[in-house]
Amino acid sequence: MNYPEPFDAAKFNAIAPFVHTTPKSDISSEAALNTGVTLKVQKPAKVTGLWLAKNADGVAVSEVFNNQEKPDTAFDPSMHCSVLHGTDPISVAWKINDPNGALKLKFELFSASRKDTAIWTRELTGRTARKFAKNKDSATTGSHTGCFAFSTINIPTTTIGTDTNAFPDHWVTAEHGPYQLRLTVTPIDNSGDSVAWTYFDVVIASITLDWGADALIPLTPRTDVTWPNATYPVTPPTAKPIRDRETDIMAALRTNPPSHATHDVDLIGNLFRKIDTGDSDNFYFDRHKEYWGNGPRIPLVAEVKVRSAAGTAEDSPQSIGNTPFLWDWEDLPFVVGDYRVGGTANFLNTSFTRPAAPGTAPAASINSHAAHGGKRGGEPVFPPQHDTEEPQAVAADFPFKVAACGTRQWAAFSYARTTGTEAGKTGVLFQPSRMAGDKYVVRVMLGIPKAAMDCVTLQATLLGNHTNLPTAVTGVFRVFRKTDLIYMRKHATVPAMPLGRILTYWAEAGVKINIVNQTAIVPAAEYRRFLTAVIPNDGSGTARAAKLLDPAYSQSDGMHGLTFYSFSNARKKYLAEACQQYAQQKGVTKKFVSAINAYSLLLPGCHVWDAQISWYNGLGNKAKLAIETIRNQNFTNAGYASTQIQYDFALANPSKALLQKLAGEFMRNNVVTPGIFFFHSFCQFALRDFDGTLTQNLAGNGGLAPYGENTLDRALFLVYMDPVDPGGTTMHPEDVTAHEIGHNMSLRHAKCYRDSAFEGNGASADLHLPNLDCLMTYDRLPVKALCGFCVLRVRGWPTLAGTGVVALSNDANNNNH
């Protein structure tokens, strides 16, 4: 049915045809009486037309009907008049034959919503009626007998259905149209009432969407948001209050109008594993739920304009009254091409199809189901606001009444304000799910007839059934989990990591990586200070390795992480220490010191090791063998074997541990904003000879995500490799980067179905898709991507069953029923 609806006389009670009753005396002319007195007999009054007319020129803007000549005439669409409150210069005009013969005039206004009883009546009798019949104090021209300003109609407080104040400003509204205005004229001689009538409407011309002001986000504390809490405190407290996070979202959304093609709802998600737990439980699900609750509140406001009698769209809040507006949402169909790996796409496509209870979600919606922590079939996207109050009585907080639909339960009706700063507007607090990857297209439409709109019909069909219904629609809201990445290079010579690919990997999962910077360098002074602070003295392998750090080379210089003595120099250091130890054992320390001093005088500036070894060179073979035995034993006890390769290998883990602690110390002291701190060096370490030759150790290139250094809102990972793809079986450097981010987001190593050597420690088959390689292996794959199980976990789905939610399964068929 078209909007506005074509006039249907059946919406109003039928008016009986005019029946003339011959009066007892029907003297219709003047006659001379023998008394000499002239008697004038008034003809009976009869109304022949009633219409609405423009004041300016008297042109009729509604059609004339009466019960004498045109009771069944077809309606003229061009005369479908719409009136505005106050500002429309419209008059009620009529034509009465012989108005001096009127005994009574009765004006009545009927609504299609209540056709049996007039919503407004004005009755005049006797001389007052006859005088008013010729009233012309409004319209100045036109073919009429009398008229009055339409704006003088004042509808009393009226109940229609459950609405006890159907016309809050005592004016006709769009909700209860169309309207019939009648004029009944009773003549003096009671020869029969004549009736004329006309039809008009109040027509909504347009609905325009806009962002609501921040002030529309209620200040009332939210009970669904509880993080940070006592169990997981943040020090220093960097988590913004929820309302501040919501206003940040609004600031980003306002860069485009609501009609823009896409809107990213970026939910800051700097929530990370603190220790080596959380990779197989609901750690992230619980923290994300505590942080965002039922989702962010986004005020959407619809400005409503009403059509004037002249056909223009005008502001007329009082003409809107308590008219309902339906707010509806849909999402988008699944697109396989959004995912680079077919197995991931197929798993997700099946997992998204869990049905919702009838009436609780749009048909074919694939947004996250309530059983997985989403809103489809669960919490409302348009939560009720003041739903037990009268629309015009809302006085605090969010200014509009919003009530859930009874049948179309995922949608809601809102109501406009007729006065105040929000007059002529209505709105909702749109609250998308906190689940990354969810999409919403929001539509607001005129909600009349209300009963017909409150149905489970598909939105397209609903609009098709109500052609030309005033409506406004947003672009696509896309929910992302947003994570900040603070990228810093160890030295200016470290080539910057091109991070474009990781954005693709994580956007596919619904995670937006926000790169804070790509040019920052770790300050040299800070590097040296923090390295000194974290060197242990507990006798551990890391402590022993730290003794091999080359003090003659500034540790903050160069693209490598740390600078150690070369293999030959390390053995030289241990030989010199063995000489000192042997001298103490043999009680010849004085001779040993004298030899050192003599050598130093002979070669000023020589290295202390050379001076110590000079004593060794003067000993016999037996003594030398004893010293070498001590040196080899100490070297072995320290974890270093007798070959260059073994020496390099033995330094790998201690150097990673030192770099981890150094980066953690730097993060704690210098990186105070939430996010992931990405520390990048060209390689773990380099070896330096005394002649200055520096050899980069490229064998142990890779990455490390050290959970022990994390806080709940700040995390750390290291990558120590050349950003240029090394080829072969080594992972691409950007893949390594994306992989380490995954660990901080609670993802465990995956089984590798090509070669188990690329699995990594603690590889799991249950927490990934079976028979499908994942980014969380070390294998170099043609296409590196998260498996579907990982995608859903980082989007916010629960890994394990909990209150109101089911466990995520790596069998998609278990996720969709």
Coordinates of N, CA and C in Angstrom, one line a residue, residues 41 55 87 139 160 266 325 367 549 624 626 799 812:
V41 N -40.4 35.6 4.1 CA -40.1 34.2 4.7 C -38.8 33.7 4.2
N55 N -5.0 30.5 2.6 CA -5.4 31.9 2.9 C -4.9 32.9 1.9
T87 N 1.8 26.8 11.4 CA 2.5 27.6 10.4 C 1.8 27.5 9.0
A139 N -9.6 33.4 5.3 CA -9.4 33.4 3.8 C -10.0 34.7 3.3
I160 N -7.1 7.2 22.5 CA -7.3 6.3 21.4 C -6.4 5.1 21.7
D266 N 35.2 0.9 16.3 CA 36.4 0.3 16.8 C 36.4 0.2 18.3
F325 N 7.9 5.5 15.3 CA 8.9 5.2 14.3 C 9.6 3.9 14.5
N367 N 25.2 -12.4 12.4 CA 25.9 -11.8 13.5 C 26.0 -12.8 14.6
L549 N 79.0 -10.2 27.3 CA 78.7 -9.0 26.6 C 79.9 -8.1 26.5
K624 N 100.6 -25.5 31.4 CA 99.6 -25.0 30.3 C 98.4 -25.9 30.2
A626 N 97.2 -27.9 32.4 CA 96.4 -27.8 33.6 C 95.5 -26.6 33.5
T799 N 35.7 -19.8 24.5 CA 36.4 -21.1 24.2 C 35.6 -22.2 25.0
A812 N 32.5 -27.1 12.9 CA 31.5 -26.1 12.7 C 30.1 -26.5 12.9

